[in-house]
């Protein structure tokens, strides 16, 4: 799909820094070929007692992966990455006080208690209970800077301790699954943690349509993540003209019934093919992961109504527009092409241009800033609640640069206030309506 801004394409506007998300995902999907031969024995990694020392963490009390699911990790081997050295804990971030809530059907309860009283609700997603904010691991794929695995594991512990212990990843996100496995081995908390991964057939070989092919990928993910049963597998398909997506999904369903997968979902499926998976292929999915934000409301064209009727939830990503929905960009000049230093910035700057341009976006930021000040939160908190509080949304996925920076307190603050009132929503929508509806259906940009 070619998008036009005026009479120019994105290539003409951004030149070589333009990120084709289809090509981006293709590259990630081919990474696995180069992984597997270089491994490191997990016994070589220090325990958290050795790492933390003065923090007085009793590792004998932490829940081990073996205890949780009976899966033996003693001989687990993981890929070596450069820079697995040192620890640096960011003391500026608040860490939630610990609590262990129980979830009653149809209710939301506190997943954390922080110094200012904020808490993140748990929501039902099939048989799972997920926090309303899921921690995304896209950034560990390698396009957002080098990853220090030990520091990343440390950060994951703090996220989980703060009630943000559901992690979204994929078999193509670099070492994300291995990193989750390392985290589970060294997890010192007792709250449940979740790993939501994806099955992304290699581009050009979407025909992963035999049991052996599909099961091999699922078993690889189980081994990497150190679990006997995957909490969730979200299915991606590159080319809908290749109808074998139904065959692949049926094998995933078979593996689910055999006990290797708890829940099945979709990722970046448009409405038409999401419906085909459920109604034509007969596969019960609990969610579809799609972009959904203040300005990208494509799910509301057709998808939301069908999902509400059929009890399929949306997992929303791109809700912060790669960070553009924040005070950092309020009152700032339009970024130059050279300022778009990550794939996310390029992608979401493009969405802003499609929607209405930088001047209108500044108007939106000003309104959201007023609302944020009213509730004593940030623009990003307002953006999260605008999407997260929609009935169709189970959770918003917010990416984390694990091992580099933490945003725990910021994420928790999204639930430090009751939510947006009707007046707040009307103010936001009055600006949003001045812009254009983004073209197409969710997921079109990946095909």
XYZ file of C-alpha atoms in Angstrom:
447
model
C 0.000 0.000 0.000
C 1.359 3.420 -0.979
C 0.319 6.251 1.305
C 0.307 9.820 0.012
C 0.780 13.022 1.943
C -0.442 15.676 -0.438
C 0.963 14.355 -3.696
C 4.182 12.962 -2.233
C 5.014 9.461 -1.082
C 6.774 8.783 2.203
C 9.932 7.867 0.291
C 9.972 11.299 -1.318
C 9.510 13.005 2.030
C 11.835 10.991 4.254
C 14.246 9.500 1.747
C 16.635 6.840 2.973
C 15.420 6.995 6.564
C 11.990 5.759 5.598
C 11.236 2.471 7.320
C 9.176 -0.049 5.390
C 7.613 -1.994 8.240
C 7.111 -5.002 5.988
C 10.837 -5.053 5.214
C 11.587 -4.446 8.886
C 9.587 -7.503 9.895
C 11.072 -9.551 7.052
C 14.540 -8.856 8.365
C 13.551 -9.845 11.881
C 11.898 -13.011 10.604
C 15.152 -14.134 8.980
C 17.312 -13.555 12.057
C 16.697 -17.040 13.421
C 18.811 -18.632 10.704
C 21.859 -17.008 12.248
C 21.036 -18.020 15.794
C 21.584 -21.256 17.603
C 25.227 -22.247 17.174
C 26.721 -19.737 19.590
C 25.437 -20.624 23.022
C 26.388 -19.997 26.591
C 25.788 -22.267 29.539
C 23.339 -20.697 31.944
C 25.479 -21.963 34.821
C 27.998 -19.273 33.882
C 25.567 -16.519 34.833
C 25.661 -15.198 38.378
C 22.718 -15.657 40.691
C 20.804 -12.619 41.827
C 22.383 -13.012 45.273
C 25.779 -12.434 43.670
C 24.483 -9.597 41.511
C 22.466 -7.703 44.099
C 24.357 -8.435 47.290
C 23.358 -5.492 49.470
C 19.730 -5.736 48.420
C 19.368 -8.747 50.737
C 17.281 -10.811 48.350
C 16.770 -14.342 49.594
C 16.983 -16.408 46.451
C 15.813 -19.486 48.334
C 12.377 -17.912 48.562
C 11.983 -17.016 44.924
C 9.781 -19.218 42.795
C 11.912 -21.266 40.419
C 10.832 -22.076 36.881
C 11.053 -25.786 37.656
C 8.635 -25.313 40.550
C 6.217 -23.324 38.421
C 5.728 -25.657 35.512
C 7.856 -28.763 35.933
C 10.100 -27.833 33.019
C 13.754 -28.678 33.595
C 16.006 -25.723 32.806
C 19.203 -27.128 34.297
C 20.778 -27.780 30.909
C 19.251 -24.838 29.100
C 21.643 -23.020 26.759
C 21.197 -19.541 25.339
C 22.689 -17.442 22.589
C 25.647 -15.266 23.546
C 25.287 -11.517 22.982
C 27.959 -8.858 23.222
C 27.947 -6.675 26.280
C 26.566 -9.068 28.916
C 28.391 -7.219 31.668
C 27.675 -5.046 34.663
C 24.551 -3.742 36.319
C 23.182 -0.242 36.625
C 19.986 0.278 38.571
C 18.111 3.496 37.881
C 17.220 4.850 41.316
C 14.908 7.485 39.828
C 12.189 4.914 39.201
C 9.661 4.006 41.851
C 9.194 0.340 42.563
C 5.769 -0.837 43.631
C 5.128 -2.340 47.020
C 4.315 -5.992 46.712
C 0.849 -7.468 46.956
C -0.877 -10.556 45.634
C -4.455 -9.801 44.561
C -6.963 -12.418 43.564
C -9.149 -11.771 40.524
C -12.884 -12.428 40.680
C -14.790 -12.940 37.431
C -15.881 -9.667 35.911
C -13.812 -7.504 38.244
C -10.603 -5.524 38.070
C -8.306 -5.537 41.068
C -5.027 -3.960 42.026
C -1.940 -5.484 40.469
C 0.319 -3.160 42.423
C 0.370 -0.583 45.167
C 2.671 2.400 44.762
C 3.612 5.299 46.980
C 0.982 7.531 45.380
C -1.758 4.905 45.487
C -1.796 4.093 41.770
C -2.460 0.544 40.687
C -2.709 -1.325 37.419
C -5.863 -3.443 36.997
C -5.825 -7.051 35.917
C -8.113 -8.043 33.068
C -9.337 -11.327 31.705
C -7.876 -12.498 28.406
C -9.298 -15.935 27.846
C -8.027 -18.003 30.766
C -5.236 -15.516 31.466
C -5.199 -12.532 33.803
C -3.136 -9.751 32.265
C -2.283 -6.288 33.580
C -3.864 -3.451 31.631
C -0.328 -2.430 30.631
C 1.847 -5.112 29.025
C 5.591 -4.604 28.703
C 6.672 -4.837 25.066
C 10.018 -6.363 24.059
C 10.209 -5.211 20.421
C 13.181 -3.030 21.319
C 15.444 -5.979 22.130
C 15.327 -6.988 18.448
C 18.408 -4.819 17.921
C 17.176 -1.686 16.159
C 16.964 0.385 19.353
C 20.502 -0.086 20.664
C 22.620 -2.877 22.109
C 21.068 -4.976 24.861
C 22.945 -5.867 28.029
C 21.245 -9.120 28.965
C 22.060 -8.981 32.674
C 20.801 -5.428 33.015
C 17.717 -6.370 31.020
C 16.964 -9.274 33.373
C 17.336 -6.889 36.302
C 14.855 -4.485 34.743
C 12.399 -7.295 34.048
C 12.486 -8.204 37.736
C 11.637 -4.645 38.686
C 8.837 -4.462 36.116
C 7.338 -7.706 37.424
C 7.743 -6.591 41.038
C 5.780 -3.443 40.136
C 2.831 -5.318 38.639
C 4.069 -5.056 35.049
C 5.073 -8.688 34.693
C 3.377 -9.542 31.398
C 5.899 -9.387 28.553
C 5.031 -9.310 24.853
C 7.637 -10.769 22.502
C 8.042 -12.820 19.330
C 10.165 -15.628 17.990
C 11.637 -12.988 15.644
C 12.459 -10.290 18.215
C 16.151 -11.103 18.456
C 16.924 -12.702 21.843
C 13.566 -11.772 23.416
C 12.446 -15.322 24.150
C 15.837 -16.296 25.572
C 15.829 -13.147 27.670
C 12.440 -14.081 29.099
C 13.804 -17.541 29.901
C 16.768 -16.010 31.718
C 14.405 -13.748 33.622
C 12.261 -16.681 34.751
C 15.328 -18.486 36.040
C 16.364 -15.454 38.067
C 12.932 -14.116 39.025
C 12.907 -13.204 42.701
C 9.260 -12.230 43.049
C 6.189 -14.320 43.695
C 3.606 -12.609 41.504
C 2.653 -14.555 38.385
C 4.499 -13.502 35.252
C 3.354 -14.006 31.682
C 5.168 -14.430 28.391
C 3.070 -13.609 25.330
C 5.008 -14.682 22.257
C 4.247 -14.899 18.542
C 4.519 -17.380 15.717
C 5.864 -15.465 12.709
C 6.585 -17.725 9.717
C 9.654 -16.685 7.801
C 8.830 -14.228 5.025
C 8.653 -15.989 1.667
C 7.897 -19.249 3.440
C 4.510 -18.499 4.903
C 3.578 -22.079 4.177
C 4.438 -23.321 7.648
C 1.432 -25.531 7.216
C 2.541 -28.958 8.421
C 2.432 -30.179 11.978
C 6.169 -30.817 12.087
C 6.990 -27.273 10.947
C 4.595 -25.581 13.333
C 5.406 -27.819 16.291
C 9.145 -27.310 15.813
C 8.716 -23.546 16.143
C 6.480 -23.886 19.199
C 8.879 -26.310 20.880
C 11.753 -23.931 20.161
C 9.842 -21.112 21.858
C 9.065 -23.339 24.845
C 12.732 -24.204 25.186
C 13.928 -20.619 24.815
C 11.375 -19.295 27.293
C 11.865 -22.147 29.735
C 8.235 -23.196 30.003
C 6.323 -26.389 29.360
C 3.213 -24.469 28.313
C 3.317 -21.180 26.424
C 0.965 -18.652 27.994
C -0.044 -17.263 24.629
C 0.932 -17.572 20.974
C -0.103 -14.773 18.615
C -0.133 -15.700 14.944
C 1.163 -13.442 12.155
C 0.742 -14.090 8.427
C 2.512 -12.210 5.667
C 0.416 -12.787 2.573
C -3.326 -13.377 2.777
C -3.408 -14.478 -0.871
C -1.685 -17.608 0.447
C -4.629 -19.368 2.056
C -2.505 -21.778 4.062
C -2.770 -19.501 7.088
C -5.808 -21.564 8.053
C -3.734 -24.771 8.029
C -1.022 -23.215 10.184
C -3.583 -21.911 12.633
C -5.268 -25.315 12.849
C -1.981 -26.895 13.865
C -1.529 -24.245 16.535
C -5.025 -25.091 17.745
C -4.097 -28.781 17.830
C -1.032 -27.996 19.942
C -3.194 -25.886 22.221
C -5.584 -28.789 22.758
C -2.583 -31.036 23.446
C -1.459 -28.732 26.241
C 1.500 -26.857 24.760
C -0.286 -23.492 24.488
C -2.779 -21.859 26.854
C -4.303 -19.205 24.594
C -4.193 -18.313 20.904
C -4.329 -14.825 19.466
C -3.609 -12.979 16.242
C -1.268 -10.131 15.493
C -1.733 -7.507 12.776
C -4.681 -9.301 11.200
C -7.171 -7.137 9.346
C -10.867 -7.503 10.079
C -11.688 -9.689 7.080
C -9.071 -12.316 7.805
C -9.580 -12.226 11.558
C -13.204 -13.156 10.883
C -12.125 -15.937 8.507
C -9.833 -17.425 11.163
C -12.684 -17.602 13.662
C -15.711 -18.329 11.472
C -14.285 -20.201 8.467
C -11.291 -21.949 10.034
C -13.070 -22.536 13.339
C -10.214 -21.347 15.550
C -11.184 -19.709 18.870
C -8.807 -16.780 19.364
C -8.955 -14.458 22.351
C -7.239 -11.391 20.897
C -5.801 -9.502 17.960
C -2.778 -7.251 18.493
C -3.046 -4.080 16.393
C -1.975 -0.452 16.339
C -4.512 1.718 18.141
C -3.994 5.289 19.326
C -5.619 8.690 19.629
C -4.960 9.371 15.938
C -4.873 5.811 14.575
C -8.445 4.696 15.084
C -8.598 2.251 12.178
C -9.863 -0.556 14.466
C -13.051 1.444 14.987
C -14.056 1.208 11.323
C -15.074 -2.459 11.395
C -12.976 -4.459 13.830
C -14.205 -3.177 17.187
C -17.879 -3.959 16.574
C -17.134 -7.534 15.494
C -14.739 -8.116 18.396
C -17.250 -6.899 20.963
C -19.907 -9.191 19.536
C -17.614 -12.226 19.504
C -15.698 -11.555 22.747
C -12.333 -11.082 21.071
C -10.140 -8.501 22.773
C -7.642 -6.120 21.228
C -4.089 -5.720 22.476
C -3.157 -2.193 21.465
C 0.327 -1.064 20.541
C 1.586 2.202 19.098
C -0.595 3.960 21.659
C 2.158 6.475 22.483
C 3.145 6.902 18.814
C 6.685 5.833 19.560
C 6.999 8.525 22.240
C 5.583 11.435 20.224
C 2.613 11.613 22.609
C 4.626 13.148 25.426
C 5.785 16.457 26.860
C 9.077 15.991 25.034
C 7.482 17.084 21.746
C 5.064 19.691 23.093
C 5.913 23.092 21.626
C 8.819 21.681 19.639
C 9.597 22.267 15.962
C 8.832 19.490 13.521
C 11.545 16.809 13.595
C 13.872 16.614 10.633
C 14.403 13.363 8.800
C 17.748 12.963 10.561
C 15.999 13.195 13.935
C 14.037 10.019 13.269
C 16.692 7.714 14.654
C 14.604 4.584 15.270
C 12.129 2.582 13.191
C 9.356 3.561 15.602
C 9.988 7.292 15.220
C 9.920 7.016 11.429
C 6.773 4.908 11.461
C 4.787 7.132 13.802
C 5.970 10.428 12.331
C 4.527 9.119 9.086
C 1.222 8.416 10.849
C 1.175 11.970 12.223
C 1.739 13.349 8.720
C -1.048 11.178 7.309
C -3.415 12.263 10.035
C -2.947 16.019 9.860
C 0.640 17.162 10.156
C 2.815 18.649 12.844
C 0.844 21.854 13.483
C -2.373 19.961 14.188
C -0.445 17.454 16.269
C 0.827 20.332 18.418
C -2.775 21.391 18.955
C -3.579 17.862 20.103
C -0.602 17.834 22.481
C -1.697 21.126 24.014
C -5.185 19.804 24.721
C -3.834 16.553 26.142
C -1.398 18.557 28.279
C -4.315 20.510 29.778
C -6.105 17.268 30.579
C -2.923 15.787 32.057
C -2.446 18.821 34.303
C -6.037 18.505 35.504
C -5.407 14.908 36.616
C -1.790 15.529 37.729
C -0.405 12.996 35.270
C 1.491 13.120 31.969
C 0.421 13.331 28.342
C 1.464 9.708 27.870
C -0.766 8.652 30.782
C -3.711 10.395 29.134
C -2.914 8.678 25.822
C -2.793 5.277 27.512
C -6.093 5.670 29.337
C -7.820 7.022 26.210
C -7.244 3.629 24.561
C -6.967 1.258 27.529
C -10.383 2.185 28.903
C -12.202 1.200 25.721
C -14.286 -1.954 26.364
C -12.699 -3.874 23.493
C -9.141 -3.348 24.753
C -7.668 -5.903 27.157
C -4.328 -4.130 27.475
C -2.029 -1.531 26.003
C 1.487 -2.665 25.115
C 4.196 -0.162 26.010
C 7.687 -0.939 24.792
C 10.591 -1.025 27.221
C 14.270 -0.452 26.479
C 15.240 -3.134 28.947
C 18.681 -2.637 30.414
C 18.832 0.922 29.118
C 16.033 2.896 30.759
C 13.023 2.229 32.972
C 9.580 3.801 32.871
C 7.958 1.889 35.699
C 6.683 4.855 37.699
C 5.467 6.572 34.535
C 3.499 3.504 33.482
C 1.997 3.046 36.936
C 0.910 6.688 36.975
C -1.518 5.921 34.152
C -3.693 4.379 36.863
C -3.122 6.995 39.560
C -6.405 8.690 38.627
C -9.943 7.384 38.004
C -9.770 7.912 34.244
C -10.814 10.398 31.602
C -14.241 11.939 32.027
C -16.673 12.702 29.211
C -15.387 16.260 28.963
C -11.796 15.075 28.570
C -12.752 12.663 25.808
C -14.801 15.314 24.020
C -11.842 17.727 24.098
C -9.530 15.139 22.566
C -12.025 14.076 19.923
C -12.666 17.676 18.901
C -9.033 17.886 17.768
C -8.808 14.355 16.381
C -11.779 15.025 14.083
C -9.907 17.903 12.465
C -7.479 15.382 11.006
C -7.856 12.577 8.489
C -8.830 9.006 9.164
C -5.791 6.860 8.489
C -6.431 4.730 5.398
C -7.052 1.018 5.370
C -7.545 -1.532 8.114
C -5.228 -2.473 10.994
C -2.297 -4.541 9.774
C -2.325 -3.233 6.199
C 1.069 -1.595 6.734
C 2.630 -5.026 7.275
C 1.606 -6.339 3.844
